[in-house]
XYZ file of C-alpha atoms in Angstrom:
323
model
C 0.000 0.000 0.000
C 1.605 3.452 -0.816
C -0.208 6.748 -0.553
C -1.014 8.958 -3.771
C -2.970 12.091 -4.939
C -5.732 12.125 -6.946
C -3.559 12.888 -9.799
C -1.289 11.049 -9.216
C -3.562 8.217 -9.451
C -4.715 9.927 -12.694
C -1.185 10.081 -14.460
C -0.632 6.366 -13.445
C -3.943 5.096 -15.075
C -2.637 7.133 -18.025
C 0.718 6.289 -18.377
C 0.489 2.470 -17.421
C -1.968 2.285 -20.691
C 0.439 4.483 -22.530
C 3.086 2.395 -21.820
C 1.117 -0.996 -23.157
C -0.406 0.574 -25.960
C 1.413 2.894 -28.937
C -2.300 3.867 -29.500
C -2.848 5.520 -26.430
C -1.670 9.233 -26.970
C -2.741 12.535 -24.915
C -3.703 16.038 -25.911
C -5.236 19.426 -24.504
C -4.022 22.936 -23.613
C -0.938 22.702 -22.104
C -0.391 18.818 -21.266
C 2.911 18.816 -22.806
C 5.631 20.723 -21.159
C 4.100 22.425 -18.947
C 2.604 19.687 -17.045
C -1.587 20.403 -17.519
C -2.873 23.323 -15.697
C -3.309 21.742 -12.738
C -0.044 19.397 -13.124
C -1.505 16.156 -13.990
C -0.054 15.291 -16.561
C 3.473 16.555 -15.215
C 6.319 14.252 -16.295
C 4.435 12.281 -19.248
C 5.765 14.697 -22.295
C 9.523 13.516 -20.849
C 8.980 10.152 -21.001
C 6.551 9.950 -24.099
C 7.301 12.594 -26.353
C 5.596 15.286 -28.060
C 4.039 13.083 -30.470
C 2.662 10.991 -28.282
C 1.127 14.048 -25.292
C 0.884 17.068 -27.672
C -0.687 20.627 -26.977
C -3.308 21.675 -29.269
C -4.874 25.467 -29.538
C -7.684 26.953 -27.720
C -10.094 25.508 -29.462
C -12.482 22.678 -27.456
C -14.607 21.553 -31.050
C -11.178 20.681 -32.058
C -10.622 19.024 -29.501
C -12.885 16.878 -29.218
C -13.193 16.904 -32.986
C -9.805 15.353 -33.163
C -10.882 12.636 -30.239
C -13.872 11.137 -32.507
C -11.599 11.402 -35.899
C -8.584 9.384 -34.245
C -11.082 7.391 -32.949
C -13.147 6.349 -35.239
C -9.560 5.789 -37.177
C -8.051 3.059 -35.019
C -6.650 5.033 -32.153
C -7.251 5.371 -28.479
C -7.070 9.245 -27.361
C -6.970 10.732 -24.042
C -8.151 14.806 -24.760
C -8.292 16.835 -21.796
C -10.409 19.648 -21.538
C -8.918 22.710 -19.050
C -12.435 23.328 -17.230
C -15.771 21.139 -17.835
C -17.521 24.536 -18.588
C -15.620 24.858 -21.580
C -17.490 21.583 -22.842
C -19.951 24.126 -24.219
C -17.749 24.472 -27.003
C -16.924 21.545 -28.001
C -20.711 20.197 -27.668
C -21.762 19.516 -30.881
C -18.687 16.958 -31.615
C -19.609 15.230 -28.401
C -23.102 14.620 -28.806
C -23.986 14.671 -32.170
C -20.711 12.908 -33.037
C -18.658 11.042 -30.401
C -22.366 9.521 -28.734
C -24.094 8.688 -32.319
C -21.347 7.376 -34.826
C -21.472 3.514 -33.639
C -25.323 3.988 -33.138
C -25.657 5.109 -36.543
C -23.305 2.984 -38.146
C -24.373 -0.513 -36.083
C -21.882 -1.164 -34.099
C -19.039 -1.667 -37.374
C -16.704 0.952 -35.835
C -15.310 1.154 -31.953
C -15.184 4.898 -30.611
C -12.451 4.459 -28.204
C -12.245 8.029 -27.004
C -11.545 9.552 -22.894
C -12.769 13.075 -22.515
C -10.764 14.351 -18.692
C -13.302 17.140 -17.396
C -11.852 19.044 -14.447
C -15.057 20.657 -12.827
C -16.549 21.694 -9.628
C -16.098 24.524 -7.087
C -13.897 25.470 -4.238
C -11.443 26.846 -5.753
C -12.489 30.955 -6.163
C -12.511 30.371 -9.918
C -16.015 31.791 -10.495
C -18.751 31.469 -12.388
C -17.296 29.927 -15.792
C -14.598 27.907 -13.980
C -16.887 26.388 -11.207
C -19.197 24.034 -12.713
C -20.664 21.086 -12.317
C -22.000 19.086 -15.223
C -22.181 16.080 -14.952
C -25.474 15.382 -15.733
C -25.675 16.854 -19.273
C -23.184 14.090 -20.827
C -25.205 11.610 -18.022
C -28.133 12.651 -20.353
C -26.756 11.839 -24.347
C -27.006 8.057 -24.812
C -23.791 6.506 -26.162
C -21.614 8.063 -23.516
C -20.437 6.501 -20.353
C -19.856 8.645 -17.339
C -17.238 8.255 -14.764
C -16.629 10.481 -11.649
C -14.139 9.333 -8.961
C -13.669 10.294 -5.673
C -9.960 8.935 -4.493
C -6.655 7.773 -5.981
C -7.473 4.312 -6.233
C -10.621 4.613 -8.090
C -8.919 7.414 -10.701
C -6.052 4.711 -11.228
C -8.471 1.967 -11.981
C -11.312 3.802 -13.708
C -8.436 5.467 -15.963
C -7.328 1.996 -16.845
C -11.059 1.048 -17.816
C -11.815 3.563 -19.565
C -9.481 3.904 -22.025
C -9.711 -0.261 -23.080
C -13.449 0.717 -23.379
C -14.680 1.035 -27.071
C -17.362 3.476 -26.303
C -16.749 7.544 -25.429
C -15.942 8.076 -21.995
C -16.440 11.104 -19.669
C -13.965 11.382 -17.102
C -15.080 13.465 -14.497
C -12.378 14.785 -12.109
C -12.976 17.416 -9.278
C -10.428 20.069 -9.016
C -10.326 20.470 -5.190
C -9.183 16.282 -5.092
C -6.099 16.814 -6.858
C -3.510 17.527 -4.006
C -5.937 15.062 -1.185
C -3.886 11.501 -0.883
C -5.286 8.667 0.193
C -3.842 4.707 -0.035
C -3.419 3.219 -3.284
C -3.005 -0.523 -3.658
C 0.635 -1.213 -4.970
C -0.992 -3.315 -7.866
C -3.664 -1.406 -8.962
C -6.705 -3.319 -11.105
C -9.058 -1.617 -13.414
C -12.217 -1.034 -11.977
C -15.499 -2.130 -13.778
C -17.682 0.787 -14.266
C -21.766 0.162 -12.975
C -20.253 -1.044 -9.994
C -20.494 1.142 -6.925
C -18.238 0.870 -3.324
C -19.759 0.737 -0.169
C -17.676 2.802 1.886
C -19.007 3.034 5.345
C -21.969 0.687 6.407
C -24.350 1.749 8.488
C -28.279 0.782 9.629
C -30.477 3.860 9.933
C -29.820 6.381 6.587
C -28.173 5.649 3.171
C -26.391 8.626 1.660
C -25.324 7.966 -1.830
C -22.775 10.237 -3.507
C -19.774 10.158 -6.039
C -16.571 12.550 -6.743
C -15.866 15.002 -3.829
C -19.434 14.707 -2.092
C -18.086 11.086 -1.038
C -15.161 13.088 1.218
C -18.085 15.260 2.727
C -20.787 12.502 3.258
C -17.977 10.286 5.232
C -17.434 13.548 7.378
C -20.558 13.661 8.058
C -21.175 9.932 9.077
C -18.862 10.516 11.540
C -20.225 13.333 12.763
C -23.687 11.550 12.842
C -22.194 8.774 14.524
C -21.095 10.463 17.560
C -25.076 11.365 17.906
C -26.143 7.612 17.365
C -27.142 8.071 13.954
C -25.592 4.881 12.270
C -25.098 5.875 8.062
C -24.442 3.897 5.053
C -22.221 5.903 2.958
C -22.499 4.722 -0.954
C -19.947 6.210 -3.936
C -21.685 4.846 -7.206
C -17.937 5.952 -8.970
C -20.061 5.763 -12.551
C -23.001 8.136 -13.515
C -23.407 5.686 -16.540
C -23.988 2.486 -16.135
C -25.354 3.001 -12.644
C -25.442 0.592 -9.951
C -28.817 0.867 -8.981
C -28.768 -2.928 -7.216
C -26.184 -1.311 -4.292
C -28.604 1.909 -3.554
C -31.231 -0.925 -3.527
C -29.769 -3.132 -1.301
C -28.974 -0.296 1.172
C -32.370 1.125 1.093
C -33.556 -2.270 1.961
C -31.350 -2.318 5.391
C -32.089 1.621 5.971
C -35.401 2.681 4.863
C -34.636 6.027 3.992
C -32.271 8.053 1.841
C -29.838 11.495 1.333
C -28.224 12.008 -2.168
C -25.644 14.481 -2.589
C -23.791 15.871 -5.320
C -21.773 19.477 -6.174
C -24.592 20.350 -9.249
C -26.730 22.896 -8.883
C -29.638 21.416 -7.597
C -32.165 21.991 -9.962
C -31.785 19.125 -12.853
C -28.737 17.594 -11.284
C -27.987 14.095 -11.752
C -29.260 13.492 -7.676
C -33.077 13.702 -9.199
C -32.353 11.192 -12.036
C -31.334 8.742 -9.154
C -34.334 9.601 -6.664
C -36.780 8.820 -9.345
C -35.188 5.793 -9.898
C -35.996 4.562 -6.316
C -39.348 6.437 -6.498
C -40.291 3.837 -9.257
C -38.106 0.782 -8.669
C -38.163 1.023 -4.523
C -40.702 3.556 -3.554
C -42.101 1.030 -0.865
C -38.766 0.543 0.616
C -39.174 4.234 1.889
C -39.891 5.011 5.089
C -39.402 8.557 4.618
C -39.659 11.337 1.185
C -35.740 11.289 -0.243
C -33.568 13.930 0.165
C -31.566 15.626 -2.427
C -28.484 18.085 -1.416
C -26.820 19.865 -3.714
C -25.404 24.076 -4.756
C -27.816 26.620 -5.062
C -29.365 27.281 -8.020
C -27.351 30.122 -9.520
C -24.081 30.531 -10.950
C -21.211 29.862 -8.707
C -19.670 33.273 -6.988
C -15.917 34.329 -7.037
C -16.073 35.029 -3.352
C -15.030 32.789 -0.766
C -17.349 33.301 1.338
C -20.405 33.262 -1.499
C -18.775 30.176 -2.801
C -19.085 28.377 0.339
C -22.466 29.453 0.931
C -23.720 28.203 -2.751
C -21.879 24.909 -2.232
C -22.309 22.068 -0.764
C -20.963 20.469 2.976
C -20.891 18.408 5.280
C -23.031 20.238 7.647
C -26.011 19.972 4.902
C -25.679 16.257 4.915
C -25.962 16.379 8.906
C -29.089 18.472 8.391
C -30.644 15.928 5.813
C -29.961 13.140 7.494
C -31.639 14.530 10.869
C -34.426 15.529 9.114
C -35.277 11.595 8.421
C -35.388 10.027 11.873
């Protein structure tokens, strides 16, 4: 067991496939030299070249223009978008391109394409810089969704997603970068639809994913010293979802919190409630609870920011609110 960032565990899923497969290249705004804006991909234009992790312009369609064209051509690209929010450019590629072509062509091509999305709040990078959205590439059928919340999971996600042969968004939360946790020294992919339990508990299930997990387990603690026993839950994929797990734990607890960083209106949470609503409404012993920012654009301010956002202390509340 060793201890690593979360990306760290990024640039390991990434360069062990890189390392196994010629086909495996990387490109964005500033991955090369300089290391990615945030420094995840620091170190990988040394050891593979600039053919091989390659800056591009400013330019998101092209982007991901150039992901579904290599692609759809035999290769297996890694492009890394600098913020999620600038996914708006590069839309039309993604979803009437990247999520349609082996649709539209049954199946007779592979689109083995990773799109990295660095997203979320926390970090006073306002409004454009700040989002969270998740749940409008959750939406486009033909895309698979990933969203990790530790080092482990980025390593063996990372290593899943680029053998898949369908597009994959990679959902990474800015504030996770620098947080360590333990990393297995033989890391194994991970099979997406297949969420970790990652505190048990008897009275309230909180499901979660990405940097939500970090404040539901603070919260469980905190509950915990009040008698309040809580299953935490980190589904890890958006799409496929493991809907079996939340199941299972609503079946032990009766009643349910789910949390994510979106804005709260349309955010991925309500695609999951209505889930249980029609799959496990009588396993409720109590209306669900959804937690997530405030409905308006994320402020520069750190003290505005903290008050749109999400915490621990609103999972507290929630959970309360149910017994």
């Amino acid at each position: 067991m060793r201890k690593m960032t979360y990306a760290e565990g990024i640039r390991e899923g990434m360069s062990v496939k890189m390392r196994e497969n010629p086909d495996v290249f990387l490109f964005g705004e500033d991955v090369g030299k300089f290391g990615g804006c945030f420094g995840v991909s620091a170190g990988m234009f040394d050891e593979f070249g600039e053919m091989r992790v390659r800056d591009t312009p400013i330019s998101e369609g092209v982007i991901i223009g150039a992901a579904v064209g290599s692609a759809a051509c035999g290769l297996r690209p890694i492009a890394e978008l600098m913020f999620v929010d600038f996914l708006t450019v590069g839309m039309d590629q993604l979803v009437n391109q990247a999520a349609k072509m082996r649709y539209m062509f049954g199946g007779k091509i592979k689109l083995p394409m990773v799109v990295r999305l660095p997203g979320g709040g926390g970090a006073s990078a306002a409004a454009q810089h700040s989002q969270s959205l998740e749940a409008w590439v959750a939406h486009v059928p033909g895309l698979k969704v990933v969203y990790p919340s530790n080092a482990q999971d980025a390593y063996g996600l990372m290593l899943t997603a680029i053998e898949d042969d369908n597009p994959v968004m990679f959902m990474e939360n800015k504030i996770l970068y620098s947080v360590k946790s333990d990393v297995e020294d033989e890391v194994k992919p991970i099979s997406f639809g297949k969420a970790a339990i990652k505190k048990e508990g008897t009275d309230v299930t909180v499901v979660s994913y990405g940097r939500q997990v970090l404040d539901s387990m603070k919260a469980a603690d905190i509950l915990s010293k009040d008698g309040i026993s809580v299953e935490v839950i980190d589904i890890r994929t958006l799409f496929p979802l493991d809907k079996e797990t939340i199941f299972k734990s609503l079946s032990k607890t009766h009643k349910v919190v789910i949390v994510s960083e979106e804005a709260k209106r349309g955010a991925f949470t309500g695609e999951i409630a209505s889930l249980i609503a029609e799959e496990c409404f009588f396993e409720l012993d109590a209306p669900v609870r959804r937690i997530g920012a405030l409905n308006t654009p994320v402020p520069f301010a750190t003290n505005l920011e903290n008050y749109v956002l999400p915490n621990e202390q609103d999972i507290v509340i929630a959970v309360k609110s149910l017994l």
